[in-house]
CSV table of C-alpha atoms in Angstrom, one decimal:
chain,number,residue,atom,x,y,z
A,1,UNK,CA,118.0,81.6,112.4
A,2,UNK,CA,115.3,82.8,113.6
A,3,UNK,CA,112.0,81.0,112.6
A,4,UNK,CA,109.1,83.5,111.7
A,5,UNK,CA,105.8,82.9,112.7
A,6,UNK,CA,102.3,83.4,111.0
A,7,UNK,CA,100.7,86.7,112.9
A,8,UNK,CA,99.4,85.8,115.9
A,9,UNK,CA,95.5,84.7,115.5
A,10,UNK,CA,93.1,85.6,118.1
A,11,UNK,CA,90.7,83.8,118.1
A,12,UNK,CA,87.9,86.3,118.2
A,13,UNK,CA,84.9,84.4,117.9
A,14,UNK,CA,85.8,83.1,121.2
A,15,UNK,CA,85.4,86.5,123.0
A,16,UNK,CA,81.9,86.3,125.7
A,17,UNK,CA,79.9,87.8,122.5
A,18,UNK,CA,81.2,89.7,119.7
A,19,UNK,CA,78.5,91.0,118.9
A,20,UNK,CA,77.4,93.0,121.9
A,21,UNK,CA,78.9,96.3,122.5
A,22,UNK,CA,80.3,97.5,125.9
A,23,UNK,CA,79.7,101.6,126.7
A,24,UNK,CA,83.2,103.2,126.9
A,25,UNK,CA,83.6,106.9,128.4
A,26,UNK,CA,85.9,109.3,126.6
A,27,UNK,CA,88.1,110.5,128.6
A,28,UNK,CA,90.4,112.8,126.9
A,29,UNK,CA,89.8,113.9,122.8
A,30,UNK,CA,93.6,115.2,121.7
A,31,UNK,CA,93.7,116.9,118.2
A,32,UNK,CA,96.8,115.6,115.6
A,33,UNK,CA,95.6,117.5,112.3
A,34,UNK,CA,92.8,119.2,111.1
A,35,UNK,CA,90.7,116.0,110.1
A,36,UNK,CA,92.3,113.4,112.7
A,37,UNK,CA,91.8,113.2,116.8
A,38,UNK,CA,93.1,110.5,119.1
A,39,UNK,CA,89.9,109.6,121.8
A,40,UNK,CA,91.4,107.8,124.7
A,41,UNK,CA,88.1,105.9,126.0
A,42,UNK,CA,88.0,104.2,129.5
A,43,UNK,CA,84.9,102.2,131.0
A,44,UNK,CA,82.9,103.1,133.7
A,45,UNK,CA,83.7,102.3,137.2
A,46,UNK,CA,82.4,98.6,136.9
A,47,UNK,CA,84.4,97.5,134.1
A,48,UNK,CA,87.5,97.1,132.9
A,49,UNK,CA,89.0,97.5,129.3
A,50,UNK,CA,89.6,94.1,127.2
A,51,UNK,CA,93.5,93.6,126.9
A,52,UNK,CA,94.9,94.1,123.3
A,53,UNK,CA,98.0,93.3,120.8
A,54,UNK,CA,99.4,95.9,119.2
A,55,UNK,CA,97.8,95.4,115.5
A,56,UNK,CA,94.0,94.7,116.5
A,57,UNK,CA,91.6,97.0,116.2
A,58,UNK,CA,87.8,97.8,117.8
A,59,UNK,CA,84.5,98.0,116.4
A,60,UNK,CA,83.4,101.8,117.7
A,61,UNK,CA,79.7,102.5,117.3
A,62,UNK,CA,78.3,106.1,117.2
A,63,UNK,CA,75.1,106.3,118.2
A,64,UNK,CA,72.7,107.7,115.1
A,65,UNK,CA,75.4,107.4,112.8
A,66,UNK,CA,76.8,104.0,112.5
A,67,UNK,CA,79.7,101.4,113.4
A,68,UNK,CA,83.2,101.4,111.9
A,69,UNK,CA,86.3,99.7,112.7
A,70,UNK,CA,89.2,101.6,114.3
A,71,UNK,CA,92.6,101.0,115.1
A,72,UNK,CA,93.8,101.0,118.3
A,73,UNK,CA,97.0,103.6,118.6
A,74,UNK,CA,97.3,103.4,122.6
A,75,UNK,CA,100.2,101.9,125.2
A,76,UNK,CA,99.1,98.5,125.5
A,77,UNK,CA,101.4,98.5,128.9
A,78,UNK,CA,98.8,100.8,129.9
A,79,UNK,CA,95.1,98.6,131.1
A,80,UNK,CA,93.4,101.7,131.7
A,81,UNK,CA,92.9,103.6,128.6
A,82,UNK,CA,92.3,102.5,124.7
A,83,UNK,CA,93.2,104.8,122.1
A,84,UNK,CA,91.7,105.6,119.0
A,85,UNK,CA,93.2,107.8,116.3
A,86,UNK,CA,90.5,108.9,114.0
A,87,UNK,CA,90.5,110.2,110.5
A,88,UNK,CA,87.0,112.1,109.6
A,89,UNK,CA,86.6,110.2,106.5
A,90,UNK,CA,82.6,109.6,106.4
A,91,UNK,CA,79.8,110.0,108.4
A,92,UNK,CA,80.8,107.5,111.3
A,93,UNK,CA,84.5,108.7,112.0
A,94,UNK,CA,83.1,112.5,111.5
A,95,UNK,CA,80.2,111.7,114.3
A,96,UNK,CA,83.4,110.2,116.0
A,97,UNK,CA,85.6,112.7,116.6
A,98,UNK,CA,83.0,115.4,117.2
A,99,UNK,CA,82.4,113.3,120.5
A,100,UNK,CA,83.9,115.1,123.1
A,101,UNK,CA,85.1,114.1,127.0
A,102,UNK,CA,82.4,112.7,128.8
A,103,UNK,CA,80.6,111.6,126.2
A,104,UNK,CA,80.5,107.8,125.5
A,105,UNK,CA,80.4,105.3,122.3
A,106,UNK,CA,80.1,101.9,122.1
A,107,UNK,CA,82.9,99.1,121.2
A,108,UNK,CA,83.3,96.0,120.3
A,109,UNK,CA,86.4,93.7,120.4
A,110,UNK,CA,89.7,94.1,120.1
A,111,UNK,CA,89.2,91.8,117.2
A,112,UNK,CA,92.3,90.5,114.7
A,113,UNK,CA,96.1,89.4,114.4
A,114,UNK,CA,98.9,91.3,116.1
A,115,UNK,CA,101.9,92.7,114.9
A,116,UNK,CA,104.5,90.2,115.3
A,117,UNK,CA,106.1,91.0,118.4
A,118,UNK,CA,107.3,87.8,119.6
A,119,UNK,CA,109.1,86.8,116.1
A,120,UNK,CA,110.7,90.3,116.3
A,121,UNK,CA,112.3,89.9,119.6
A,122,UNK,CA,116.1,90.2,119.1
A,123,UNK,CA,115.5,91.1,115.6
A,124,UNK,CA,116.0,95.2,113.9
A,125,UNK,CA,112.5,96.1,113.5
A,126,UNK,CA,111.8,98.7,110.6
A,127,UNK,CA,108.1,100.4,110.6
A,128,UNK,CA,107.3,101.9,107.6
A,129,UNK,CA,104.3,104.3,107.9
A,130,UNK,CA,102.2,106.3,105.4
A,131,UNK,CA,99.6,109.4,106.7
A,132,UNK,CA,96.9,107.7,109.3
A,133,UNK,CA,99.0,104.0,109.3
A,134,UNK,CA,101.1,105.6,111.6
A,135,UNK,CA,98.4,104.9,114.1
A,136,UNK,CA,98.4,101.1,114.5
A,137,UNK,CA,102.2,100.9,114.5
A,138,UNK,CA,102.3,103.5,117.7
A,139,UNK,CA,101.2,100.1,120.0
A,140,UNK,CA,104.6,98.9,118.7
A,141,UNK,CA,106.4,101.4,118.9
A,142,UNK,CA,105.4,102.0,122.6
A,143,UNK,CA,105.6,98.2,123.2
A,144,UNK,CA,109.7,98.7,121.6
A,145,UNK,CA,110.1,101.3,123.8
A,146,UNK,CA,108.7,99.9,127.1
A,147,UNK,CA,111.1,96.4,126.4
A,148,UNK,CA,114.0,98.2,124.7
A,149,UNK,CA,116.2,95.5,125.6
A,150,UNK,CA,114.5,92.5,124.0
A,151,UNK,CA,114.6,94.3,120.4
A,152,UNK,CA,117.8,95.6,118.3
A,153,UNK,CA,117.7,98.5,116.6
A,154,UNK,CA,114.3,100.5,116.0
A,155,UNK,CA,113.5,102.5,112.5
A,156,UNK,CA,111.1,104.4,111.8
A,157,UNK,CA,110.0,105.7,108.7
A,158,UNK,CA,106.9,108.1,108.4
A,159,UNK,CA,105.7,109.6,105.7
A,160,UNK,CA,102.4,112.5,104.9
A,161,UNK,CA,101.3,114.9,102.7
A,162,UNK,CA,102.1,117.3,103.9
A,163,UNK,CA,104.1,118.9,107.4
A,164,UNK,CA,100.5,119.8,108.8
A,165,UNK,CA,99.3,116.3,108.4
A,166,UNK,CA,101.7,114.1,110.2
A,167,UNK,CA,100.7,112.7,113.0
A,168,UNK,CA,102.3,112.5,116.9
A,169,UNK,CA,104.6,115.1,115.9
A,170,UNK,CA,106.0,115.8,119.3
A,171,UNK,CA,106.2,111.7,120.4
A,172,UNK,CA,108.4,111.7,116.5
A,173,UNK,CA,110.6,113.8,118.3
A,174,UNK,CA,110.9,112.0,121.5
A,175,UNK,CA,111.0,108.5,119.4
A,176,UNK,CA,114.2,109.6,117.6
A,177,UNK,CA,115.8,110.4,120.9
A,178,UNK,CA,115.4,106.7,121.9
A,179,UNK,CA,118.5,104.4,122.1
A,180,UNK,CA,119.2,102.8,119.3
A,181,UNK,CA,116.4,104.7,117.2
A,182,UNK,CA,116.2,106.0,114.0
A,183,UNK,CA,112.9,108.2,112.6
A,184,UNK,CA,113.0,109.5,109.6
A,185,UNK,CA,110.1,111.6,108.3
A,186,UNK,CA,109.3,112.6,104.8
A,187,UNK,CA,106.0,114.6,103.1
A,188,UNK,CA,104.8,114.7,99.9
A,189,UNK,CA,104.6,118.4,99.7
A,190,UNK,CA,106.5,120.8,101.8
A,191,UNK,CA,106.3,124.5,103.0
A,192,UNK,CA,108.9,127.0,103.2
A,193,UNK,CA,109.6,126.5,106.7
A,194,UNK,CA,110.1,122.5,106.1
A,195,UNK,CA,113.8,121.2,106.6
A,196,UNK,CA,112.9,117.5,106.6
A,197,UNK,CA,112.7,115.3,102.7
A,198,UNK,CA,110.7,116.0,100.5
A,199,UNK,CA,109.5,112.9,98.6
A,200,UNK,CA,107.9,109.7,98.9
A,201,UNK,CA,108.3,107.6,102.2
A,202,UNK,CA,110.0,105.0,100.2
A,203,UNK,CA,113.1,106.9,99.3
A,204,UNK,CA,113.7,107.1,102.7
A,205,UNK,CA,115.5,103.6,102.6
A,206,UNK,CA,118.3,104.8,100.7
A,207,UNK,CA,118.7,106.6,104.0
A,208,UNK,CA,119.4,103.8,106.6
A,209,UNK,CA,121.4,100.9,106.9
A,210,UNK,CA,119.9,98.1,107.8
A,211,UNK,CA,120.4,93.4,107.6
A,212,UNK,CA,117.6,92.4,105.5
A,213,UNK,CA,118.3,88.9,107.0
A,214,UNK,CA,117.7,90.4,110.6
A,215,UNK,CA,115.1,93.3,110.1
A,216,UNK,CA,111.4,92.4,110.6
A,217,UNK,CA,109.9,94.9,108.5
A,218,UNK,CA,106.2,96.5,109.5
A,219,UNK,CA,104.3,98.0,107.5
A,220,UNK,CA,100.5,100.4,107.6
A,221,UNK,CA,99.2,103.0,105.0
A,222,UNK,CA,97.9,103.1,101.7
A,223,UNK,CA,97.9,99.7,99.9
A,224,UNK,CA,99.7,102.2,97.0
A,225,UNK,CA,102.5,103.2,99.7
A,226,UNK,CA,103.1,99.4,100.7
A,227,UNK,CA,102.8,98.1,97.1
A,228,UNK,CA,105.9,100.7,96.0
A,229,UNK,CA,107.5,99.7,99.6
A,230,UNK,CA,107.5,96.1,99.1
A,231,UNK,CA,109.2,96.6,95.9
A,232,UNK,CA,111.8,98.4,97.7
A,233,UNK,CA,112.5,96.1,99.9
A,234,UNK,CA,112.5,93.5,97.9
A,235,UNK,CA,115.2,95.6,95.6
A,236,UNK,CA,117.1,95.8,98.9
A,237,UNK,CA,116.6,91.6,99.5
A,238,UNK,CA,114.4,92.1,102.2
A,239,UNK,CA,112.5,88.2,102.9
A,240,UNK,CA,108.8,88.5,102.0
A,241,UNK,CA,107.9,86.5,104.8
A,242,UNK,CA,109.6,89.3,107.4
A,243,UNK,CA,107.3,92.0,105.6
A,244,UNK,CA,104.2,91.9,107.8
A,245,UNK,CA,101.3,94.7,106.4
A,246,UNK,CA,98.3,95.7,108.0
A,247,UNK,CA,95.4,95.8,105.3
A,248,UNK,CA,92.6,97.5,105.1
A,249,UNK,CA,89.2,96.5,103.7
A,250,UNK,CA,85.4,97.6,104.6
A,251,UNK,CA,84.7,95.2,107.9
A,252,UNK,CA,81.2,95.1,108.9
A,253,UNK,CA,80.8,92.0,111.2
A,254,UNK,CA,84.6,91.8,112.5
A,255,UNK,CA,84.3,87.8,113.1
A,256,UNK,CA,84.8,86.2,109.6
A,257,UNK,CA,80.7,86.1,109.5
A,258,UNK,CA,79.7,88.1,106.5
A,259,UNK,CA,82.1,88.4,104.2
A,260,UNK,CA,82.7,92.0,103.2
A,261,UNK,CA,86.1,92.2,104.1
A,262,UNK,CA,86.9,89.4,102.2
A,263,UNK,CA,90.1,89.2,100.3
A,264,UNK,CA,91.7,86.3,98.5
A,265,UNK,CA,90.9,83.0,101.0
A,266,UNK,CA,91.2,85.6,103.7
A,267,UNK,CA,88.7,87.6,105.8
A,268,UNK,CA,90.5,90.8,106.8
A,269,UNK,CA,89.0,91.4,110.1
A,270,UNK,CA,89.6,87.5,111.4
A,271,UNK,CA,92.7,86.4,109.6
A,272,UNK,CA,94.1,89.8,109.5
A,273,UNK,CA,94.2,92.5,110.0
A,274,UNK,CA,98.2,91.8,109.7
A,275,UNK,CA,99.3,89.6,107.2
A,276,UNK,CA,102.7,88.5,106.0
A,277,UNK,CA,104.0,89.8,102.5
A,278,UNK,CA,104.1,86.1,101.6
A,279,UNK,CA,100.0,85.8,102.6
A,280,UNK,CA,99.0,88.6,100.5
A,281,UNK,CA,101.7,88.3,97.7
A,282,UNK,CA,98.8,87.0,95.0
A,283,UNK,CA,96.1,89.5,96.3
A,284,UNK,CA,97.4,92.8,96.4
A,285,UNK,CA,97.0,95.0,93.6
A,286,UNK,CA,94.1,93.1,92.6
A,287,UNK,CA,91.6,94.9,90.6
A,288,UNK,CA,88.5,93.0,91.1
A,289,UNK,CA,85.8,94.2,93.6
A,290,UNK,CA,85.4,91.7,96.1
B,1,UNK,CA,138.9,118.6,85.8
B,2,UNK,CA,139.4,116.6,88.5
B,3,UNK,CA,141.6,113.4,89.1
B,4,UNK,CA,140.4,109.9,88.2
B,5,UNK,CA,141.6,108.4,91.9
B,6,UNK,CA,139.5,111.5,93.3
B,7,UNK,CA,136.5,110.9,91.2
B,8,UNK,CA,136.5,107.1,92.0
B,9,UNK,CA,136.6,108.0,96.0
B,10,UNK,CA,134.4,110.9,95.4
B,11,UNK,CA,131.7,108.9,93.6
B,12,UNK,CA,132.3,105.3,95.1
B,13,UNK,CA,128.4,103.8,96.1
B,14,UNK,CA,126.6,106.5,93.8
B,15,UNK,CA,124.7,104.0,91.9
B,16,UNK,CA,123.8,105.6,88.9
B,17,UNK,CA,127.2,105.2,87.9
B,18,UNK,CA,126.8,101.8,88.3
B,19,UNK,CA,127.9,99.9,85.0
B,20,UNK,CA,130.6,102.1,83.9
B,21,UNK,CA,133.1,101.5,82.4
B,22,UNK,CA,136.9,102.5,84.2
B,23,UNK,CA,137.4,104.7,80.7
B,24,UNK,CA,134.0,105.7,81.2
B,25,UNK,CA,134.8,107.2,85.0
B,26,UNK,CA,137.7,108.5,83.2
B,27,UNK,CA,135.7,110.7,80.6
B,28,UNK,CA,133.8,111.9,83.6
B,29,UNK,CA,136.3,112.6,86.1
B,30,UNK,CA,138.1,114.9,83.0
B,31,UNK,CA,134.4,116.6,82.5
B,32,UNK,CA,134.0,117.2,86.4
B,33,UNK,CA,134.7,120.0,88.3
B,34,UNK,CA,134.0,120.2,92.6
B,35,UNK,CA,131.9,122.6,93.6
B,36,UNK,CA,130.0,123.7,97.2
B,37,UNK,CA,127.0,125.5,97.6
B,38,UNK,CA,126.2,127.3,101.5
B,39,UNK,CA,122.9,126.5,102.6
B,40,UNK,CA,119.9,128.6,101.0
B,41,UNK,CA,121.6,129.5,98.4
B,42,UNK,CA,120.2,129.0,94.8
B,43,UNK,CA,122.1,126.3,92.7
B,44,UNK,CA,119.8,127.4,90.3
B,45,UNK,CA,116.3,129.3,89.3
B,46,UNK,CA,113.3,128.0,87.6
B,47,UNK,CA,113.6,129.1,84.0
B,48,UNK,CA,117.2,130.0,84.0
B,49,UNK,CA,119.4,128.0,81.4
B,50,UNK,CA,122.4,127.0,83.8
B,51,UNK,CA,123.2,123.9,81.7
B,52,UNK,CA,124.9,121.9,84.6
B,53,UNK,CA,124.5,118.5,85.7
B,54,UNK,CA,125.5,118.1,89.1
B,55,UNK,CA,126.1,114.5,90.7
B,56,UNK,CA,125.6,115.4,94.8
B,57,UNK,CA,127.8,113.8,97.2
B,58,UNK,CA,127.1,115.7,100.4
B,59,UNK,CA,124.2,117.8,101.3
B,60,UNK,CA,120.4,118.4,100.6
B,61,UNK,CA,119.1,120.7,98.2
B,62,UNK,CA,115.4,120.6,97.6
B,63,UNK,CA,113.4,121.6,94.5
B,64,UNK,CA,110.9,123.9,94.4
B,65,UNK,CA,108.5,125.7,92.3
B,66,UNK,CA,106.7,129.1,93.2
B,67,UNK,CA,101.9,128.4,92.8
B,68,UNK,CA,100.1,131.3,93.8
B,69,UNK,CA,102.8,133.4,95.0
B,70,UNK,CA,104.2,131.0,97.9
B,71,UNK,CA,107.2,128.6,97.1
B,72,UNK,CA,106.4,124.8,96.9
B,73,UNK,CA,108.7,122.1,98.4
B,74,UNK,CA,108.6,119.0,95.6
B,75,UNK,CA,111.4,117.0,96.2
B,76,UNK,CA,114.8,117.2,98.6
B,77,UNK,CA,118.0,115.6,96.7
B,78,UNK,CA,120.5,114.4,98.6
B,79,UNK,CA,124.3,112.8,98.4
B,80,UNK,CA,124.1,109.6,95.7
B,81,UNK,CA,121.9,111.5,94.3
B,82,UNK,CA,121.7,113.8,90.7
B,83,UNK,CA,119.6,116.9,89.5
B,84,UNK,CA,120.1,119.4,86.5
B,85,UNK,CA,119.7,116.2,84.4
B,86,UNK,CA,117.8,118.1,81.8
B,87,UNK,CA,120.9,119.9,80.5
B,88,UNK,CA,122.0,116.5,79.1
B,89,UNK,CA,119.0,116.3,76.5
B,90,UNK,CA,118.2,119.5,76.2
B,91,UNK,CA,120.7,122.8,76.3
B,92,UNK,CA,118.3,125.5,75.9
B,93,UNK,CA,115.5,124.9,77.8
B,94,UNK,CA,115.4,126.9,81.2
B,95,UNK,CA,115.5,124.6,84.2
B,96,UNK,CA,111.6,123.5,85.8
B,97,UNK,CA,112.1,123.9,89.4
B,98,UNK,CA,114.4,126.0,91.5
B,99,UNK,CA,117.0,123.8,93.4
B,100,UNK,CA,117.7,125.8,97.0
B,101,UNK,CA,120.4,124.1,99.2
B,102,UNK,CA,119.2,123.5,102.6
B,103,UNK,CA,122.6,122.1,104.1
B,104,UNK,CA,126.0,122.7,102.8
B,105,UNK,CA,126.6,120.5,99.8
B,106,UNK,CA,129.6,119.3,97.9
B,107,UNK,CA,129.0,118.5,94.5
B,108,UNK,CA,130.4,117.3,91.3
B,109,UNK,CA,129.5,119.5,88.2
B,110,UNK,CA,129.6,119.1,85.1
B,111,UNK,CA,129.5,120.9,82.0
B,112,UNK,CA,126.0,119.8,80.1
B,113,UNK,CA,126.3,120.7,76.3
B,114,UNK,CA,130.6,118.9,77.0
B,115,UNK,CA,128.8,115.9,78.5
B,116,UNK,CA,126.4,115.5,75.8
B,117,UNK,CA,128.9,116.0,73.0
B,118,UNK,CA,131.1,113.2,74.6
B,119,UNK,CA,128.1,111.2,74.6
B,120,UNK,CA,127.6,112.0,71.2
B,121,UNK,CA,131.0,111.0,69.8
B,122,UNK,CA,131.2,107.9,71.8
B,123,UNK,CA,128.0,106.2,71.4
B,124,UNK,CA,129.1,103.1,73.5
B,125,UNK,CA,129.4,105.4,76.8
B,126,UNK,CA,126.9,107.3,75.7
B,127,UNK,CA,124.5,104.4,75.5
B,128,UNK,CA,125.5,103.6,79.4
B,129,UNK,CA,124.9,107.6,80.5
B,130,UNK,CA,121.8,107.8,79.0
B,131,UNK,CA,120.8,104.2,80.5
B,132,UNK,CA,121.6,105.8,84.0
B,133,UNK,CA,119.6,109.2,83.1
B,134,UNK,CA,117.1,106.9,81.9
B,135,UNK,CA,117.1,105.0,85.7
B,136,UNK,CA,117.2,108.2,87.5
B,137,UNK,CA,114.4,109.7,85.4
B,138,UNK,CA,112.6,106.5,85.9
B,139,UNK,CA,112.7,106.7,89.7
B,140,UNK,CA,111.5,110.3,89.8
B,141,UNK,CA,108.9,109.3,87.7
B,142,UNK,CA,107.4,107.2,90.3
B,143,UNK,CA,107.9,109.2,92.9
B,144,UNK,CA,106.0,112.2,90.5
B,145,UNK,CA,103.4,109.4,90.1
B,146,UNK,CA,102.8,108.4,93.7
B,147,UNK,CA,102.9,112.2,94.7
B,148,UNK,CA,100.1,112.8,92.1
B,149,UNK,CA,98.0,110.0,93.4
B,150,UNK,CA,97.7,111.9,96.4
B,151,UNK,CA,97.6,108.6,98.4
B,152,UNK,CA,97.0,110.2,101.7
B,153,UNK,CA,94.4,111.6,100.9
B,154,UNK,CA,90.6,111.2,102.2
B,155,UNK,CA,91.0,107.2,101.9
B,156,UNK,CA,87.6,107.1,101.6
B,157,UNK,CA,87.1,103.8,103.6
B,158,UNK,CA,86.1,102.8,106.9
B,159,UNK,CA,89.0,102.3,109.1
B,160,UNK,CA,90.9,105.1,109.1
């Protein structure tokens, strides 16, 4: 059996200086949807790029507008490039995917816990992904996909609003060609032309097959989405402690320093950003304003 | 009216009709009839009173309702799964949303107003059809629910 581990913890308050930003260069801006861009940055000819887990995420600063913490969506087999897919959602993020190549921002990190990629070796992985969470499970995905061998089967399932609004539409396609691969895509609201479901993403499980006692199950989106997924995976026996989410709370600091991504005993951007079910059990769904 | 060995095979993993009884299967498998629909055609319209109850067993159909002139995808159904469920509680009222097949589906039907009447005269199996309508109308009630959140929408917080 296999024995499931904690996330992996990186210990980020070890990096040089958190605190100090490094210039990155943008070196190609790819639109996904009409609100959302993927910025692949790169550093200038001096430097080179801090490694990452698939699961952390950067600090990325935009000069006159602010500092928000991003994702990272990129190959981490590739040391050249980090990716960031970006959802205009305020100020920052807007100011963030108006940059365009050649222009620079600043980052901090990779900061936070991993996806659990070492527990999931020889284990059926199932990612369950709702509108911009698709983006922090890609590093898995392409991680999967680069050491096919050392993981059973793969399953994704994706779901949006609507057909215009999911992301990596053409990698979807080259995903479910994978051996041993399974993607299954669903909106909320479809147009004429759709032929895929129609539905929430969590219906799609009626639609694979998979051993609850040998699936690690991952899981980014709305806390909504994952609340309603838990419960059918639980339905389905699925372990808690093979559910691993990624949360999502308004970071400031990134190193467990000032406390606004607090939630429960845990501070999102240290001890998270991934969390088992069994961590986050008696928090989620919790009302109070922290 | 189709054979009870035939309905069991037909139906065998749909769960709504979990925690039937075997007489109940049989009252069912003497009320169903098979039937196939060819993709994009209409199994039926929005408004029309069809008064079918249809449990799928292959295929998709999806449900749709026409806003502002341009068809809107809601929900796709597919095998294990039921629609038409209003016919069972109500006989005259037109059906909400216009089921479209989009891949070939074989289906059982049923005969809505026969259903209910058989409900009707045996409370006991009626109590466990109405249980499973009550599940199914349940599940789509969450779903309606999570749609109407709009979850994916503009999350409104910083990393995204």
């Amino acid at each position: 059996m296999t024995v499931i581990a904690e996330p992996e913890l990186l210990d980020s308050t070890a990096l040089a200086d958190p605190f100090r930003p490094q210039l990155a260069r943008i070196a190609s801006v790819t639109r996904e949807t009409s609100d959302t861009v993927t910025i692949s940055t790169e550093l200038p000819a001096t430097g080179s790029l801090p490694q990452f887990v698939p699961g952390q995420f950067s600090m990325l600063y935009a000069y006159g507008a602010g500092e928000v913490p991003i994702s990272i969506s990129g190959d981490p087999g590739n040391p050249d490039r980090l990716d960031y897919t970006i959802r205009s959602v305020g100020a920052v993020t807007t100011a963030l995917i108006t940059r365009k190549v050649g222009d620079y921002v600043a980052m901090r990190g990779p900061f936070g816990t991993s996806w659990p990629m070492e527990a999931a070796a020889g284990e059926d992985v199932l990612l369950v992904a709702g509108g911009i969470g698709l983006a922090p499970l890609r590093p898995v995905i392409y991680h999967i996909l680069r050491h096919r061998s050392e993981y059973g089967r793969l399953v994704i399932l994706y779901g949006a609003r609507s057909p215009k609004e999911l992301l990596f539409r053409k990698e979807l396609s080259g995903w479910s060609k994978s051996p041993d691969t399974q993607v299954l895509t669903t909106v909320d609201y479809g147009e004429p032309s759709w032929r895929g479901y129609v539905g929430v993403v969590t219906k799609l499980f009626n639609f694979v097959s998979l051993r609850p006692e040998r699936t690690i199950t991952m899981m980014c989106g709305p806390e909504i989405m994952m609340r309603f997924g838990i419960r059918g995976l639980q339905g389905r026996k699925f372990p808690d402690d093979r559910i691993y989410l990624s949360m999502e709370r308004n970071m400031k600091c990134a190193v467990g320093f000032c406390g606004h991504c607090q939630m429960g005993p845990y501070f999102i951007c240290k001890d998270g950003p991934v969390f088992t079910y069994g961590q986050m059990r008696h928090w989620m769904g919790d009302l109070r304003e922290l | 009216m189709i054979g009870i060995q035939e309905f069991i095979q037909y139906t065998k993993g749909q769960s709504i009709l979990e925690g039937f009884e075997p007489q109940d299967l049989e009252r069912l498998a003497a009320l169903a009839k098979e039937v196939h629909f060819k993709r994009d055609q209409i199994v039926f319209r929005e408004g029309e009173t069809h008064g079918r109850f249809y449990l799928i067993m292959d295929g998709s159909v999806v449900l749709e309702i026409t806003a502002g002139g341009h068809p809107m995808l809601l929900q796709t159904l597919h095998g294990g799964e039921a629609m038409g469920w209003s016919s069972l509680v109500d006989s005259e009222g037109g059906a909400h949303f216009q089921a479209r097949v989009i891949s070939p589906v074989r289906a059982l039907s049923f005969d809505g107003p026969s259903l209910r009447s058989t409900c009707e005269s045996d409370p006991a199996f009626g109590y466990r059809m109405m249980k499973a309508l009550l599940t199914l109308v349940t599940e789509r009630l969450d779903a309606s629910r999570m749609q109407l959140v709009d979850m994916y929408s503009n999350p409104g917080v910083a990393r995204a």
